[in-house]
Short mmCIF file of N, CA and C in Angstrom, two decimals:
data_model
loop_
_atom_site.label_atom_id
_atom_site.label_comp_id
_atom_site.label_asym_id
_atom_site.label_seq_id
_atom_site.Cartn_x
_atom_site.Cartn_y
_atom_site.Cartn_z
N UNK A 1 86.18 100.21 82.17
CA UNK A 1 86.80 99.93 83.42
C UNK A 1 85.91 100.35 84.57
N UNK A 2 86.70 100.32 85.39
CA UNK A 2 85.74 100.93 87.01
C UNK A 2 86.51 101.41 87.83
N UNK A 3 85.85 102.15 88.35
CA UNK A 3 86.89 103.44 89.60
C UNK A 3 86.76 102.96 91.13
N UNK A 4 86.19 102.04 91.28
CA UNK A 4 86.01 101.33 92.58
C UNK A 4 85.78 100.00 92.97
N UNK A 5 86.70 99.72 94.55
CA UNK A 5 86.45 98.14 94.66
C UNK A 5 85.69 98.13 96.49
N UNK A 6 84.19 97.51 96.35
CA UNK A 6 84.12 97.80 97.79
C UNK A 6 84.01 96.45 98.22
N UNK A 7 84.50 96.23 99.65
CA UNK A 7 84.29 95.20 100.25
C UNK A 7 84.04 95.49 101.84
N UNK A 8 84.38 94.19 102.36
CA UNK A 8 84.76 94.62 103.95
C UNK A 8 86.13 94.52 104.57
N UNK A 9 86.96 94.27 103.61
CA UNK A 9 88.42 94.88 103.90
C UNK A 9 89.13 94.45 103.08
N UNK A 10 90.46 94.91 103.06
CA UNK A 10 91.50 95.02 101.86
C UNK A 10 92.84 94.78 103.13
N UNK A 11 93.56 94.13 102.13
CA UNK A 11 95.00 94.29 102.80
C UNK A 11 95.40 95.58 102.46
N UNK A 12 96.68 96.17 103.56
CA UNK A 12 97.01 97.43 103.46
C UNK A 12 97.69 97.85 101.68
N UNK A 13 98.71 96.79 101.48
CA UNK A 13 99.52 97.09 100.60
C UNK A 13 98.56 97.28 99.16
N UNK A 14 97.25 96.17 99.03
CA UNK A 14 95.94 96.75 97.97
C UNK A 14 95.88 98.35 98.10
N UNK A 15 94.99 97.99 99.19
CA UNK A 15 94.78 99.53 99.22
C UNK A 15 95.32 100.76 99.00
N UNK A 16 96.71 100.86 99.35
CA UNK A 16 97.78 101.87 99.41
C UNK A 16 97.77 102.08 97.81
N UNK A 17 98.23 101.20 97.04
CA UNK A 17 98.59 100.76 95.55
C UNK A 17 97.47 101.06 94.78
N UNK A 18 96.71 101.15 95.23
CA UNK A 18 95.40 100.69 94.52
C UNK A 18 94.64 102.80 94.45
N UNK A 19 94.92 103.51 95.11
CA UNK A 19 94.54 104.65 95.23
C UNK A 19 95.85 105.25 94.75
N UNK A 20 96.62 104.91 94.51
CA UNK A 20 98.28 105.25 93.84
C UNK A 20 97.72 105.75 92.18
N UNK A 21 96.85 104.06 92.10
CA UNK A 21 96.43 104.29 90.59
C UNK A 21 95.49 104.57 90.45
N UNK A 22 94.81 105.43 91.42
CA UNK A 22 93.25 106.20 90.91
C UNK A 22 91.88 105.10 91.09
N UNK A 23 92.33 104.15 91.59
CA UNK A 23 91.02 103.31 91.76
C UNK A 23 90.57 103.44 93.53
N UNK A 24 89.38 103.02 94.10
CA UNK A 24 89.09 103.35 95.05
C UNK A 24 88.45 102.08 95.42
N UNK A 25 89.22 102.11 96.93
CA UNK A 25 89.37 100.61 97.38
C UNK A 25 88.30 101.22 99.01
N UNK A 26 86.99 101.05 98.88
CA UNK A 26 86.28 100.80 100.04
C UNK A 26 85.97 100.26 101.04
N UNK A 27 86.12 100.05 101.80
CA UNK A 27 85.73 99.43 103.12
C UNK A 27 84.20 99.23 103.82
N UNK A 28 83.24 98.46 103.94
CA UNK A 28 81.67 99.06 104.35
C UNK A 28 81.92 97.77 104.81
N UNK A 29 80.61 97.78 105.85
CA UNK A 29 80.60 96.59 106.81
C UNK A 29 79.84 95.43 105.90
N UNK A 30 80.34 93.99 106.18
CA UNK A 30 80.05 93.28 105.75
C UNK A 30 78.79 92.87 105.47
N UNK A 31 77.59 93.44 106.17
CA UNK A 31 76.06 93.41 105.44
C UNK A 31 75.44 94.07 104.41
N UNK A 32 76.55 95.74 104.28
CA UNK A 32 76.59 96.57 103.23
C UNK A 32 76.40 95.48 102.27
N UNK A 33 78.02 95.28 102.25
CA UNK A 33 78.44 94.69 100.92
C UNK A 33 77.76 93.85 100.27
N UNK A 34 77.13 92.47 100.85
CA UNK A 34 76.04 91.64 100.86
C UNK A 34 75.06 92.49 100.06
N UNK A 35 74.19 93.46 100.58
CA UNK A 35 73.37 94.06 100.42
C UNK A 35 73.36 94.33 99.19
N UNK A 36 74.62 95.24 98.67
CA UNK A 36 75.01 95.39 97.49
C UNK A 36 75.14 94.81 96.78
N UNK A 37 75.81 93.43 96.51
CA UNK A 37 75.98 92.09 96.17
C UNK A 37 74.45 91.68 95.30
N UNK A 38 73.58 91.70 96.70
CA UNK A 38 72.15 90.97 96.13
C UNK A 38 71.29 92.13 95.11
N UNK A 39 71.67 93.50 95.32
CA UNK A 39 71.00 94.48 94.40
C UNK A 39 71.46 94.22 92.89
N UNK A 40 72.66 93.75 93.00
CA UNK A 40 73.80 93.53 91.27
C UNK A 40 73.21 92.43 91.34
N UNK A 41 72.69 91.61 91.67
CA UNK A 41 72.22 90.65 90.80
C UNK A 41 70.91 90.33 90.71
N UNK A 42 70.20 91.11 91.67
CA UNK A 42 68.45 90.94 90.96
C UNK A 42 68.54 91.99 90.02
N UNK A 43 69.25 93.38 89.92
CA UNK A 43 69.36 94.08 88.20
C UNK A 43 70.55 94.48 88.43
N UNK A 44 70.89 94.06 87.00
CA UNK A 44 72.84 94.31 86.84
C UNK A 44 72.91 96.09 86.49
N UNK A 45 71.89 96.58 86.16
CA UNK A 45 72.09 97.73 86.00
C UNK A 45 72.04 98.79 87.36
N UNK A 46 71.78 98.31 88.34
CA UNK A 46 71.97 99.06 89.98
C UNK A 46 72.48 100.36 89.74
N UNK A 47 72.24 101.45 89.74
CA UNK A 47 73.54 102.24 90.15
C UNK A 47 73.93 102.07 91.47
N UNK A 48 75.51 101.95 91.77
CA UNK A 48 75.65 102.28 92.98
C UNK A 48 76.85 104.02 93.17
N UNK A 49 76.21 105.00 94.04
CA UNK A 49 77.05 106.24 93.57
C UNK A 49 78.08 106.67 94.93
N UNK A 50 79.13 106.53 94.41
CA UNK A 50 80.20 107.02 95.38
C UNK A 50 80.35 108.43 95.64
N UNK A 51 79.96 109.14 96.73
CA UNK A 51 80.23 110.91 96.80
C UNK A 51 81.22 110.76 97.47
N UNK A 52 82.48 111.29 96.64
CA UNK A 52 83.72 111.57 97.68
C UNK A 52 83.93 112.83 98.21
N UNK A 53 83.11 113.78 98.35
CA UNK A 53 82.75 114.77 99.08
C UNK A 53 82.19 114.90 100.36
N UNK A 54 81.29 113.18 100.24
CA UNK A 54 80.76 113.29 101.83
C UNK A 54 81.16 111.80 102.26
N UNK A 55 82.22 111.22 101.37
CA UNK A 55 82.29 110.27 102.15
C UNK A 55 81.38 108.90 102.26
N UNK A 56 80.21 109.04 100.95
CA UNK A 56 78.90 107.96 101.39
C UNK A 56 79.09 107.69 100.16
N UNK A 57 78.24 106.29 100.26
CA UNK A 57 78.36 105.09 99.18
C UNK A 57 76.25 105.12 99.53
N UNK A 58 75.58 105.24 97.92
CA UNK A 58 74.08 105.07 97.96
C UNK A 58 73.96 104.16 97.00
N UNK A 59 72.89 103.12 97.39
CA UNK A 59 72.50 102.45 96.36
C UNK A 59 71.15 101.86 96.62
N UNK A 60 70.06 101.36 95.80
CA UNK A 60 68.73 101.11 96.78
C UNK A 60 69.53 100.56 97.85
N UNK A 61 68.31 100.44 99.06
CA UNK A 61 68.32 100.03 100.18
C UNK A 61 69.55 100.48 100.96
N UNK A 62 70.62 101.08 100.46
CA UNK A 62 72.10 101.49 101.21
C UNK A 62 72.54 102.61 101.36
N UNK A 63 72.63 102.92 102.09
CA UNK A 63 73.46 104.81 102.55
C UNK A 63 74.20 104.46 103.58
N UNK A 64 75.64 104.29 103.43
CA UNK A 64 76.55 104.14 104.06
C UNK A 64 77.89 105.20 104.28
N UNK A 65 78.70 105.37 105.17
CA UNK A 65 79.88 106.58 105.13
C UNK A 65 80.65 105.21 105.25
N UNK A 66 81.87 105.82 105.20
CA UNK A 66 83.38 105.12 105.05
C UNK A 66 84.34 106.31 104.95
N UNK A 67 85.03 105.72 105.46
CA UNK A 67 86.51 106.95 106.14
C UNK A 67 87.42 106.49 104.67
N UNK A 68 88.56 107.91 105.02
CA UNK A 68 89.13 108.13 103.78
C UNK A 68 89.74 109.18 104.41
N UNK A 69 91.38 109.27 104.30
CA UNK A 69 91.99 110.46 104.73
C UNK A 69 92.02 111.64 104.01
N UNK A 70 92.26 112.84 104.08
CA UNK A 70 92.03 114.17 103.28
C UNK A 70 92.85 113.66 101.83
N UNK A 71 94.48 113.24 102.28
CA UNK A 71 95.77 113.62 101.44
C UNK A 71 95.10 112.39 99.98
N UNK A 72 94.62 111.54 100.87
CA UNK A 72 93.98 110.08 99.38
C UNK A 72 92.65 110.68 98.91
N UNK A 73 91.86 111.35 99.76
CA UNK A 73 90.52 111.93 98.66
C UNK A 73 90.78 113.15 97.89
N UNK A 74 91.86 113.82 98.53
CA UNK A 74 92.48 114.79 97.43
C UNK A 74 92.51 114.47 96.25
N UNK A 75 93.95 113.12 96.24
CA UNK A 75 94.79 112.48 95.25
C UNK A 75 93.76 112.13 94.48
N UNK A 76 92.73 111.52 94.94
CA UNK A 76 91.79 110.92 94.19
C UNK A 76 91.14 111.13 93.25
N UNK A 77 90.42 112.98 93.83
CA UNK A 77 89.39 113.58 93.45
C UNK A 77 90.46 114.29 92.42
N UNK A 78 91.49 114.89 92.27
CA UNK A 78 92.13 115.43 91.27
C UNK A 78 93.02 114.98 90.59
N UNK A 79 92.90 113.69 90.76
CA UNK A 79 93.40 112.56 89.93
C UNK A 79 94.98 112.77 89.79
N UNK A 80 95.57 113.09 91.14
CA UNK A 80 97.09 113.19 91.14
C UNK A 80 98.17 111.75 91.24
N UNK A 81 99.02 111.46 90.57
CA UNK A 81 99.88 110.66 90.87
C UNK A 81 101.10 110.99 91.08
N UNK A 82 101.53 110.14 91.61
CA UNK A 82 103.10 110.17 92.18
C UNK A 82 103.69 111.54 91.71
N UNK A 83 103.91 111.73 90.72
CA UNK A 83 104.72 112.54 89.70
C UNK A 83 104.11 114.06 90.01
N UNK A 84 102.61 113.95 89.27
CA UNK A 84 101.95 115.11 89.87
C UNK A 84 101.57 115.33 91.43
N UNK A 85 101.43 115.01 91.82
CA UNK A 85 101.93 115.34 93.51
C UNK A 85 103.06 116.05 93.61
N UNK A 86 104.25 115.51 92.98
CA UNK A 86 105.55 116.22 92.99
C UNK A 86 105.50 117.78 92.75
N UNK A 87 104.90 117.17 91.16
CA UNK A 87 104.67 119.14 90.85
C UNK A 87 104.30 119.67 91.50
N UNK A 88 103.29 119.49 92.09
CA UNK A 88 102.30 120.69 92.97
C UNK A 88 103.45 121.52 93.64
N UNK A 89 104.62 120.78 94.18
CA UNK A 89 105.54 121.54 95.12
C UNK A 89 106.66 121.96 93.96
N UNK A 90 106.41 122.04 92.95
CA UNK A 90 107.48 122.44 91.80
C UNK A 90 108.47 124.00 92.07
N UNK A 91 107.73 125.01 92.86
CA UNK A 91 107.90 126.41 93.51
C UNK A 91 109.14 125.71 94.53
N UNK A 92 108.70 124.68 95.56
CA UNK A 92 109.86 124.45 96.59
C UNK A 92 110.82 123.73 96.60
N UNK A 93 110.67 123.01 94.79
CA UNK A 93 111.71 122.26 94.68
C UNK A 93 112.54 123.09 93.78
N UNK A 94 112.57 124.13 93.31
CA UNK A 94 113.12 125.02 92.32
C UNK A 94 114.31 125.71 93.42
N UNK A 95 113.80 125.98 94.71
CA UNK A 95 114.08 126.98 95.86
C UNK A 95 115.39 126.57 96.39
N UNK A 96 114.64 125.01 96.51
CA UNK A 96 115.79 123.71 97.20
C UNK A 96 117.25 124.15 96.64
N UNK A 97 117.05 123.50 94.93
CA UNK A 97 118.15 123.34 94.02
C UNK A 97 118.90 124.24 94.14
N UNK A 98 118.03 125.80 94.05
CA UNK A 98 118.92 127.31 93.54
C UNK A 98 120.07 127.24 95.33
N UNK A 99 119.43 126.84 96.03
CA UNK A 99 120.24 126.88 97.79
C UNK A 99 120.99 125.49 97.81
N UNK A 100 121.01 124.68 97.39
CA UNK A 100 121.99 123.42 97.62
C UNK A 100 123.35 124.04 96.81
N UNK A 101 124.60 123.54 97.59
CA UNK A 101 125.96 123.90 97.08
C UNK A 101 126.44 123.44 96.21
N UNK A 102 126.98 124.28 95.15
CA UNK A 102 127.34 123.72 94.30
C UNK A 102 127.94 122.55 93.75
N UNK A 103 129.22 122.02 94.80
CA UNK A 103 130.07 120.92 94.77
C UNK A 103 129.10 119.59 95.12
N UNK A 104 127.58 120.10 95.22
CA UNK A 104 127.55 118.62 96.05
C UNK A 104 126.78 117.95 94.34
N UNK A 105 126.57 116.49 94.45
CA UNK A 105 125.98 116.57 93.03
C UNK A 105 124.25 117.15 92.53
N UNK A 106 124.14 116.79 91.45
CA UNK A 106 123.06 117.15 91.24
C UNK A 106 122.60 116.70 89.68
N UNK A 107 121.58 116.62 89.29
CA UNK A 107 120.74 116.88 88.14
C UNK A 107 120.71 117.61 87.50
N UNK A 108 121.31 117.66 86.22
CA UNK A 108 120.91 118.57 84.59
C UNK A 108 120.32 118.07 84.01
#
């Protein structure tokens, strides 16, 4: 498989969905991409390397940044989903339950 899709833009609802499931949906200006484009096909073996630490996409001829909010390069980089996201707050959802009143409903 592959952990990334770069172009020069994505509809929102891709994108959103698309980092939900751990894949990484890029944005670089449309000569990047080109650029990139023509490197994959004079050798299919290109590396191209994503640092999500600084934000840059390298590949011959390309050193580019692209934005990315903290809460999605988090998710990303520690490979959290929906569920695990939840956990992380597992301490304040324990807190919630023990303080919500009894009569109201709830989960066993």
């Amino acid at each position: 498989g592959f952990g990334a899709v770069i172009a020069p833009s994505f509809a929102d609802i891709f994108k959103n969905n698309s980092t939900k499931n751990g894949l990484l949906a890029i944005d670089l200006p449309e000569e990047t991409v080109k650029n990139l484009l023509e490197s994959v096909r004079e050798d299919p073996e290109t590396v191209i390397t994503i640092e999500l630490d600084e934000l840059t996409v390298t590949a011959p001829n390309v050193h580019e940044t692209f934005e990315m909010d903290d809460f999605t390069r988090r998710r990303i980089m520690e490979g959290l989903d929906d569920i695990s996201l939840t956990l992380t707050r597992e301490e304040d959802l324990e807190t919630f339950e023990r303080s919500r009143p009894g009569h109201l409903p709830s989960v066993q």
